[in-house]
């Protein structure tokens, strides 16, 4: 994976923005209502699964490229 790739940087920055917004919304809801709504929790779960799924995918694709050479 190339660090300087603009698409990867854009995806990483977009994911970071998503996490920051989720923290802000979840914190605000918890502070004002004492709980966090289901859509925010589901979005957290999707974000975490996307993160770990991406790690698995890129690790697997790098390993398969290394064995092809």
Tab-separated table of N, CA and C in Angstrom, residues 6 8 13 15 22 32 34 36 38-39 41 51-52 57 59:
chain	number	residue	atom	x	y	z
A	6	UNK	N	-3.203	9.504	-3.289
A	6	UNK	CA	-4.254	10.460	-2.915
A	6	UNK	C	-5.579	9.797	-2.554
A	8	UNK	N	-6.001	6.860	-1.078
A	8	UNK	CA	-5.867	6.311	0.272
A	8	UNK	C	-5.890	7.419	1.320
A	13	UNK	N	-8.725	10.152	5.580
A	13	UNK	CA	-9.242	11.401	6.140
A	13	UNK	C	-10.755	11.360	6.292
A	15	UNK	N	-12.561	8.680	6.813
A	15	UNK	CA	-12.847	7.813	7.952
A	15	UNK	C	-12.588	8.542	9.259
A	22	UNK	N	-18.885	10.979	14.888
A	22	UNK	CA	-19.555	10.006	15.752
A	22	UNK	C	-19.264	10.258	17.224
A	32	UNK	N	-26.719	14.949	27.037
A	32	UNK	CA	-28.033	15.580	27.132
A	32	UNK	C	-29.153	14.606	27.470
A	34	UNK	N	-28.554	11.096	28.326
A	34	UNK	CA	-28.113	10.006	29.180
A	34	UNK	C	-27.973	8.683	28.440
A	36	UNK	N	-27.293	6.883	24.125
A	36	UNK	CA	-26.940	7.103	22.721
A	36	UNK	C	-27.952	6.339	21.876
A	38	UNK	N	-29.867	4.332	18.769
A	38	UNK	CA	-29.500	3.135	18.015
A	38	UNK	C	-28.774	3.455	16.702
A	39	UNK	N	-29.204	4.446	15.912
A	39	UNK	CA	-28.465	4.708	14.666
A	39	UNK	C	-26.987	5.049	14.885
A	41	UNK	N	-25.110	3.946	17.401
A	41	UNK	CA	-24.447	2.697	17.779
A	41	UNK	C	-24.224	1.822	16.537
A	51	UNK	N	-13.222	-0.807	9.314
A	51	UNK	CA	-11.810	-0.632	9.644
A	51	UNK	C	-11.080	-1.977	9.677
A	52	UNK	N	-11.635	-2.921	10.451
A	52	UNK	CA	-10.969	-4.213	10.576
A	52	UNK	C	-11.063	-5.019	9.279
A	57	UNK	N	-8.334	-7.179	4.510
A	57	UNK	CA	-8.265	-7.226	3.047
A	57	UNK	C	-6.895	-6.806	2.539
A	59	UNK	N	-4.033	-6.590	4.171
A	59	UNK	CA	-2.990	-7.495	4.633
A	59	UNK	C	-2.993	-8.757	3.774
